[in-house]
Amino acid sequence: MQQVPYGSVDRDKPLIRLPFTRLAVITVCLPLLGLIACIVLALLYHYNDATYTHCQVPNYLPSISAAISLTPERYIWRFSIGLHSAPRFLVAAAYLSFYRGRFSKRLMEQLLSGLTFLLALSENVGLLLLTYVSSNETYSVHKSGFVLFISSSLVHMLCTCKLWSLIAKYSLSAEEMMSYRQKFHLFLFNGFFCLLAAYFYKRHNTYCETGSSEAPPWSAEEEKNEELNVAQCMLGPLFPEGTVRQFPHHKEVKPTSCQATIPSSHL
């Protein structure tokens, strides 16, 4: 084995060269691919559990929290976010260094750069919290992590857009102008869908709608009474007179004949 002298040129060469663009693409794709895998597995193997809601009205598709809370989906999601989070801390530090160099003589921009860095850390911590504490383990902690992640993400994007608007204002670089426009459009896109998701979340928890306009107009109690009447007509000889009084919540419906009460599927 050839010995390399300490401090030589060959010893100081980097072992791996990874362009920042490629690192950014890999980092962004990890949670997306992990989420797609979790949703597909939840649909194929845990559809009823993933679409279950507290008000007994199933969803058409599993929510993100439900899809990443089942097994083995939770391990896939945690693995993806674990690999995704480390580069995000490095990117946040790199941006802080970039902003400080760009606004070295401007105090307000320096303070805004520091706030943006703290928001990036808070966003990443919130993502890790909601990932490693699932909703079916400790819901309050999972919810707090989700709120921290979303709120920090939106404010972080807002501060980033403000900083890049100042950079674009005094820059002649077409690349920096394009970067600012892309960040601003992504901020508007993200903010719109966050508001839309919050609206549907609030509406679902308030009204528990089924999403179908063809639902029957009667209540669950009326449907239960109808089933009891059908059973009474079909098994009339087995029910002694006055049996209905044993069902205090049952309101007997007296059709013209049992034939009118029993659906065709029971005949």
mmCIF file of C-alpha atoms in Angstrom:
data_model
loop_
_atom_site.group_PDB
_atom_site.id
_atom_site.type_symbol
_atom_site.label_atom_id
_atom_site.label_comp_id
_atom_site.label_asym_id
_atom_site.label_seq_id
_atom_site.Cartn_x
_atom_site.Cartn_y
_atom_site.Cartn_z
ATOM 1 C CA MET A 1 0.000 0.000 0.000
ATOM 2 C CA GLN A 2 1.502 3.326 -1.063
ATOM 3 C CA GLN A 3 1.884 5.875 1.720
ATOM 4 C CA VAL A 4 0.840 9.445 0.889
ATOM 5 C CA PRO A 5 2.841 12.123 2.707
ATOM 6 C CA TYR A 6 0.779 14.248 5.080
ATOM 7 C CA GLY A 7 -0.043 17.631 3.566
ATOM 8 C CA SER A 8 0.595 16.529 -0.008
ATOM 9 C CA VAL A 9 -1.539 17.736 -2.901
ATOM 10 C CA ASP A 10 -3.060 14.282 -3.487
ATOM 11 C CA ARG A 11 -4.080 13.960 0.157
ATOM 12 C CA ASP A 12 -6.011 17.258 0.089
ATOM 13 C CA LYS A 13 -8.048 16.400 -3.012
ATOM 14 C CA PRO A 14 -11.808 15.957 -2.385
ATOM 15 C CA LEU A 15 -13.019 12.365 -2.449
ATOM 16 C CA ILE A 16 -16.449 13.159 -3.926
ATOM 17 C CA ARG A 17 -17.644 16.036 -6.078
ATOM 18 C CA LEU A 18 -21.410 16.575 -6.104
ATOM 19 C CA PRO A 19 -22.849 19.602 -7.938
ATOM 20 C CA PHE A 20 -25.243 21.674 -5.829
ATOM 21 C CA THR A 21 -27.984 21.403 -8.463
ATOM 22 C CA ARG A 22 -27.872 17.610 -8.375
ATOM 23 C CA LEU A 23 -27.885 17.622 -4.561
ATOM 24 C CA ALA A 24 -30.918 19.925 -4.557
ATOM 25 C CA VAL A 25 -32.826 17.707 -7.009
ATOM 26 C CA ILE A 26 -32.085 14.554 -4.987
ATOM 27 C CA THR A 27 -33.084 16.278 -1.749
ATOM 28 C CA VAL A 28 -36.370 17.508 -3.188
ATOM 29 C CA CYS A 29 -37.278 14.171 -4.793
ATOM 30 C CA LEU A 30 -36.796 12.064 -1.651
ATOM 31 C CA PRO A 31 -39.998 13.148 0.181
ATOM 32 C CA LEU A 32 -42.018 13.153 -3.055
ATOM 33 C CA LEU A 33 -41.031 9.596 -3.967
ATOM 34 C CA GLY A 34 -41.514 8.456 -0.372
ATOM 35 C CA LEU A 35 -44.985 10.013 -0.204
ATOM 36 C CA ILE A 36 -46.051 8.432 -3.510
ATOM 37 C CA ALA A 37 -44.879 5.032 -2.252
ATOM 38 C CA CYS A 38 -46.786 5.468 1.032
ATOM 39 C CA ILE A 39 -50.037 6.483 -0.689
ATOM 40 C CA VAL A 40 -49.837 3.599 -3.189
ATOM 41 C CA LEU A 41 -49.219 1.055 -0.425
ATOM 42 C CA ALA A 42 -52.026 2.526 1.689
ATOM 43 C CA LEU A 43 -54.460 2.268 -1.233
ATOM 44 C CA LEU A 44 -53.449 -1.292 -2.048
ATOM 45 C CA TYR A 45 -53.193 -2.839 1.405
ATOM 46 C CA HIS A 46 -54.739 -0.500 4.026
ATOM 47 C CA TYR A 47 -57.514 1.319 2.188
ATOM 48 C CA ASN A 48 -60.138 1.139 4.971
ATOM 49 C CA ASP A 49 -57.707 2.167 7.711
ATOM 50 C CA ALA A 50 -56.180 4.965 5.630
ATOM 51 C CA THR A 51 -59.531 6.497 4.636
ATOM 52 C CA TYR A 52 -61.188 6.157 8.064
ATOM 53 C CA THR A 53 -62.228 9.406 9.791
ATOM 54 C CA HIS A 54 -63.399 10.190 13.327
ATOM 55 C CA CYS A 55 -66.935 11.029 12.135
ATOM 56 C CA GLN A 56 -67.382 7.711 10.312
ATOM 57 C CA VAL A 57 -67.367 9.394 6.880
ATOM 58 C CA PRO A 58 -64.583 7.765 4.834
ATOM 59 C CA ASN A 59 -62.305 9.795 2.597
ATOM 60 C CA TYR A 60 -61.967 9.061 -1.103
ATOM 61 C CA LEU A 61 -58.173 9.004 -0.741
ATOM 62 C CA PRO A 62 -55.964 8.728 2.350
ATOM 63 C CA SER A 63 -54.692 11.922 3.926
ATOM 64 C CA ILE A 64 -50.947 12.432 4.217
ATOM 65 C CA SER A 65 -51.044 11.889 7.990
ATOM 66 C CA ALA A 66 -52.972 8.635 7.538
ATOM 67 C CA ALA A 67 -50.737 7.385 4.722
ATOM 68 C CA ILE A 68 -47.516 7.883 6.719
ATOM 69 C CA SER A 69 -48.902 6.459 9.980
ATOM 70 C CA LEU A 70 -49.398 2.848 8.883
ATOM 71 C CA THR A 71 -46.893 0.000 8.623
ATOM 72 C CA PRO A 72 -44.665 -0.334 6.588
ATOM 73 C CA GLU A 73 -45.520 3.093 5.143
ATOM 74 C CA ARG A 74 -44.249 4.932 8.207
ATOM 75 C CA TYR A 75 -40.766 3.401 7.848
ATOM 76 C CA ILE A 76 -40.532 4.362 4.187
ATOM 77 C CA TRP A 77 -41.551 7.931 5.015
ATOM 78 C CA ARG A 78 -39.152 8.209 7.958
ATOM 79 C CA PHE A 79 -36.284 6.882 5.873
ATOM 80 C CA SER A 80 -37.003 9.406 3.096
ATOM 81 C CA ILE A 81 -37.301 12.367 5.461
ATOM 82 C CA GLY A 82 -34.221 11.313 7.412
ATOM 83 C CA LEU A 83 -32.115 11.466 4.247
ATOM 84 C CA HIS A 84 -33.916 14.626 3.128
ATOM 85 C CA SER A 85 -33.414 16.634 6.334
ATOM 86 C CA ALA A 86 -29.605 16.578 6.654
ATOM 87 C CA PRO A 87 -28.938 18.401 3.348
ATOM 88 C CA ARG A 88 -31.644 20.944 4.244
ATOM 89 C CA PHE A 89 -29.686 22.034 7.315
ATOM 90 C CA LEU A 90 -26.604 22.436 5.114
ATOM 91 C CA VAL A 91 -28.564 24.411 2.509
ATOM 92 C CA ALA A 92 -29.948 26.737 5.208
ATOM 93 C CA ALA A 93 -26.398 27.447 6.443
ATOM 94 C CA ALA A 94 -25.198 27.999 2.865
ATOM 95 C CA TYR A 95 -27.968 30.525 2.198
ATOM 96 C CA LEU A 96 -27.166 32.362 5.442
ATOM 97 C CA SER A 97 -23.547 32.694 4.332
ATOM 98 C CA PHE A 98 -24.673 33.889 0.898
ATOM 99 C CA TYR A 99 -27.019 36.534 2.348
ATOM 100 C CA ARG A 100 -24.382 37.818 4.757
ATOM 101 C CA GLY A 101 -21.913 38.247 1.921
ATOM 102 C CA ARG A 102 -24.513 39.974 -0.237
ATOM 103 C CA PHE A 103 -25.810 42.322 2.492
ATOM 104 C CA SER A 104 -22.592 42.784 4.471
ATOM 105 C CA LYS A 105 -23.173 46.518 5.028
ATOM 106 C CA ARG A 106 -26.961 46.563 5.494
ATOM 107 C CA LEU A 107 -28.202 45.872 9.014
ATOM 108 C CA MET A 108 -31.908 45.260 8.298
ATOM 109 C CA GLU A 109 -31.146 42.758 5.569
ATOM 110 C CA GLN A 110 -28.656 41.038 7.894
ATOM 111 C CA LEU A 111 -31.378 40.688 10.544
ATOM 112 C CA LEU A 112 -33.842 39.412 7.956
ATOM 113 C CA SER A 113 -31.227 36.880 6.807
ATOM 114 C CA GLY A 114 -30.858 35.621 10.378
ATOM 115 C CA LEU A 115 -34.643 35.327 10.744
ATOM 116 C CA THR A 116 -34.844 33.406 7.471
ATOM 117 C CA PHE A 117 -32.194 30.994 8.735
ATOM 118 C CA LEU A 118 -34.080 30.396 12.007
ATOM 119 C CA LEU A 119 -37.317 29.807 10.085
ATOM 120 C CA ALA A 120 -35.554 27.264 7.873
ATOM 121 C CA LEU A 121 -34.386 25.403 10.977
ATOM 122 C CA SER A 122 -37.868 25.594 12.507
ATOM 123 C CA GLU A 123 -39.447 24.276 9.308
ATOM 124 C CA ASN A 124 -37.078 21.329 9.225
ATOM 125 C CA VAL A 125 -37.622 20.533 12.921
ATOM 126 C CA GLY A 126 -41.401 20.630 12.401
ATOM 127 C CA LEU A 127 -41.080 18.224 9.477
ATOM 128 C CA LEU A 128 -39.011 15.807 11.566
ATOM 129 C CA LEU A 129 -41.487 16.071 14.455
ATOM 130 C CA LEU A 130 -44.568 15.253 12.379
ATOM 131 C CA THR A 131 -42.632 12.467 10.644
ATOM 132 C CA TYR A 132 -41.303 10.577 13.651
ATOM 133 C CA VAL A 133 -44.404 11.081 15.826
ATOM 134 C CA SER A 134 -47.336 9.697 13.807
ATOM 135 C CA SER A 135 -50.937 10.809 14.253
ATOM 136 C CA ASN A 136 -52.054 7.469 15.721
ATOM 137 C CA GLU A 137 -49.307 7.552 18.372
ATOM 138 C CA THR A 138 -49.460 11.052 19.904
ATOM 139 C CA TYR A 139 -51.866 13.172 17.890
ATOM 140 C CA SER A 140 -51.241 16.450 19.758
ATOM 141 C CA VAL A 141 -47.483 16.276 19.131
ATOM 142 C CA HIS A 142 -48.027 15.290 15.494
ATOM 143 C CA LYS A 143 -50.452 18.193 15.036
ATOM 144 C CA SER A 144 -48.037 20.664 16.663
ATOM 145 C CA GLY A 145 -45.271 19.499 14.339
ATOM 146 C CA PHE A 146 -47.535 19.925 11.327
ATOM 147 C CA VAL A 147 -48.557 23.463 12.348
ATOM 148 C CA LEU A 148 -44.922 24.382 13.029
ATOM 149 C CA PHE A 149 -43.860 23.005 9.653
ATOM 150 C CA ILE A 150 -46.573 24.767 7.618
ATOM 151 C CA SER A 151 -46.346 28.134 9.394
ATOM 152 C CA SER A 152 -42.535 28.204 9.319
ATOM 153 C CA SER A 153 -42.554 27.155 5.674
ATOM 154 C CA LEU A 154 -44.862 29.969 4.568
ATOM 155 C CA VAL A 155 -43.089 32.698 6.555
ATOM 156 C CA HIS A 156 -39.705 31.366 5.451
ATOM 157 C CA MET A 157 -40.760 31.562 1.802
ATOM 158 C CA LEU A 158 -42.088 35.093 2.346
ATOM 159 C CA CYS A 159 -38.793 36.270 3.881
ATOM 160 C CA THR A 160 -36.838 34.540 1.126
ATOM 161 C CA CYS A 161 -38.886 36.310 -1.538
ATOM 162 C CA LYS A 162 -38.249 39.641 0.194
ATOM 163 C CA LEU A 163 -34.485 39.059 0.272
ATOM 164 C CA TRP A 164 -34.396 37.949 -3.344
ATOM 165 C CA SER A 165 -36.477 40.918 -4.420
ATOM 166 C CA LEU A 166 -33.723 43.158 -3.003
ATOM 167 C CA ILE A 167 -31.082 41.070 -4.740
ATOM 168 C CA ALA A 168 -32.937 41.264 -8.063
ATOM 169 C CA LYS A 169 -33.438 45.012 -7.629
ATOM 170 C CA TYR A 170 -29.705 45.716 -7.628
ATOM 171 C CA SER A 171 -28.604 42.845 -9.862
ATOM 172 C CA LEU A 172 -28.127 42.623 -13.594
ATOM 173 C CA SER A 173 -27.871 38.823 -13.581
ATOM 174 C CA ALA A 174 -30.609 37.104 -15.577
ATOM 175 C CA GLU A 175 -30.159 33.936 -13.486
ATOM 176 C CA GLU A 176 -30.863 35.789 -10.218
ATOM 177 C CA MET A 177 -33.906 37.488 -11.726
ATOM 178 C CA MET A 178 -35.260 34.118 -12.839
ATOM 179 C CA SER A 179 -34.570 32.647 -9.386
ATOM 180 C CA TYR A 180 -36.576 35.419 -7.728
ATOM 181 C CA ARG A 181 -39.546 34.952 -10.071
ATOM 182 C CA GLN A 182 -39.586 31.198 -9.526
ATOM 183 C CA LYS A 183 -39.461 31.593 -5.743
ATOM 184 C CA PHE A 184 -42.282 34.144 -5.799
ATOM 185 C CA HIS A 185 -44.514 31.982 -8.001
ATOM 186 C CA LEU A 186 -43.869 28.931 -5.798
ATOM 187 C CA PHE A 187 -44.767 30.988 -2.729
ATOM 188 C CA LEU A 188 -48.108 32.004 -4.252
ATOM 189 C CA PHE A 189 -48.758 28.424 -5.377
ATOM 190 C CA ASN A 190 -47.949 26.995 -1.948
ATOM 191 C CA GLY A 191 -49.961 29.634 -0.087
ATOM 192 C CA PHE A 192 -53.044 29.084 -2.250
ATOM 193 C CA PHE A 193 -53.121 25.337 -1.725
ATOM 194 C CA CYS A 194 -52.431 25.674 2.004
ATOM 195 C CA LEU A 195 -55.501 27.920 2.310
ATOM 196 C CA LEU A 196 -57.525 25.489 0.194
ATOM 197 C CA ALA A 197 -56.451 22.545 2.354
ATOM 198 C CA ALA A 198 -57.289 24.458 5.547
ATOM 199 C CA TYR A 199 -60.771 25.246 4.194
ATOM 200 C CA PHE A 200 -61.565 21.627 3.349
ATOM 201 C CA TYR A 201 -60.111 20.419 6.666
ATOM 202 C CA LYS A 202 -62.329 22.833 8.583
ATOM 203 C CA ARG A 203 -65.372 21.961 6.497
ATOM 204 C CA HIS A 204 -64.840 18.219 6.893
ATOM 205 C CA ASN A 205 -64.493 18.465 10.676
ATOM 206 C CA THR A 206 -67.527 20.762 10.961
ATOM 207 C CA TYR A 207 -70.043 19.050 8.661
ATOM 208 C CA CYS A 208 -68.634 15.535 8.076
ATOM 209 C CA GLU A 209 -70.025 15.556 4.537
ATOM 210 C CA THR A 210 -70.043 12.378 2.514
ATOM 211 C CA GLY A 211 -69.401 14.199 -0.755
ATOM 212 C CA SER A 212 -72.397 12.547 -2.467
ATOM 213 C CA SER A 213 -75.514 14.384 -3.553
ATOM 214 C CA GLU A 214 -77.386 11.083 -3.917
ATOM 215 C CA ALA A 215 -77.464 10.184 -0.230
ATOM 216 C CA PRO A 216 -80.952 9.219 1.053
ATOM 217 C CA PRO A 217 -82.768 12.008 2.925
ATOM 218 C CA TRP A 218 -83.642 9.862 5.961
ATOM 219 C CA SER A 219 -81.531 9.639 9.098
ATOM 220 C CA ALA A 220 -79.695 6.630 10.484
ATOM 221 C CA GLU A 221 -82.438 6.119 13.099
ATOM 222 C CA GLU A 222 -85.120 6.030 10.423
ATOM 223 C CA GLU A 223 -83.068 3.537 8.435
ATOM 224 C CA LYS A 224 -82.742 1.351 11.528
ATOM 225 C CA ASN A 225 -86.509 1.491 12.110
ATOM 226 C CA GLU A 226 -87.084 0.497 8.503
ATOM 227 C CA GLU A 227 -84.851 -2.534 8.914
ATOM 228 C CA LEU A 228 -86.726 -3.586 12.068
ATOM 229 C CA ASN A 229 -90.035 -3.283 10.240
ATOM 230 C CA VAL A 230 -88.718 -5.452 7.428
ATOM 231 C CA ALA A 231 -87.593 -8.080 9.925
ATOM 232 C CA GLN A 232 -90.978 -7.963 11.678
ATOM 233 C CA CYS A 233 -92.840 -8.510 8.415
ATOM 234 C CA MET A 234 -90.561 -11.326 7.286
ATOM 235 C CA LEU A 235 -90.533 -13.097 10.673
ATOM 236 C CA GLY A 236 -94.014 -12.128 11.850
ATOM 237 C CA PRO A 237 -94.996 -15.561 13.250
ATOM 238 C CA LEU A 238 -91.840 -15.660 15.365
ATOM 239 C CA PHE A 239 -92.588 -12.296 17.051
ATOM 240 C CA PRO A 240 -95.301 -12.478 19.745
ATOM 241 C CA GLU A 241 -97.649 -9.565 20.017
ATOM 242 C CA GLY A 242 -96.156 -6.586 21.793
ATOM 243 C CA THR A 243 -92.534 -7.426 20.906
ATOM 244 C CA VAL A 244 -92.083 -3.960 19.438
ATOM 245 C CA ARG A 245 -92.387 -2.473 22.926
ATOM 246 C CA GLN A 246 -89.034 -4.077 23.746
ATOM 247 C CA PHE A 247 -87.399 -1.604 21.330
ATOM 248 C CA PRO A 248 -87.950 1.797 22.966
ATOM 249 C CA HIS A 249 -86.291 3.718 20.116
ATOM 250 C CA HIS A 250 -88.232 1.901 17.416
ATOM 251 C CA LYS A 251 -91.120 3.781 15.894
ATOM 252 C CA GLU A 252 -93.271 1.228 14.141
ATOM 253 C CA VAL A 253 -94.294 2.072 10.616
ATOM 254 C CA LYS A 254 -97.530 0.476 9.484
ATOM 255 C CA PRO A 255 -97.642 0.230 5.710
ATOM 256 C CA THR A 256 -100.706 -1.016 3.893
ATOM 257 C CA SER A 257 -99.065 -4.422 3.658
ATOM 258 C CA CYS A 258 -95.783 -6.089 4.472
ATOM 259 C CA GLN A 259 -95.267 -6.457 0.745
ATOM 260 C CA ALA A 260 -94.931 -2.653 0.563
ATOM 261 C CA THR A 261 -92.299 -2.623 3.304
ATOM 262 C CA ILE A 262 -90.004 -5.427 2.197
ATOM 263 C CA PRO A 263 -87.582 -4.381 -0.545
ATOM 264 C CA SER A 264 -87.457 -6.504 -3.664
ATOM 265 C CA SER A 265 -83.996 -7.766 -2.686
ATOM 266 C CA HIS A 266 -85.491 -9.554 0.362
ATOM 267 C CA LEU A 267 -88.166 -11.370 -1.627
#
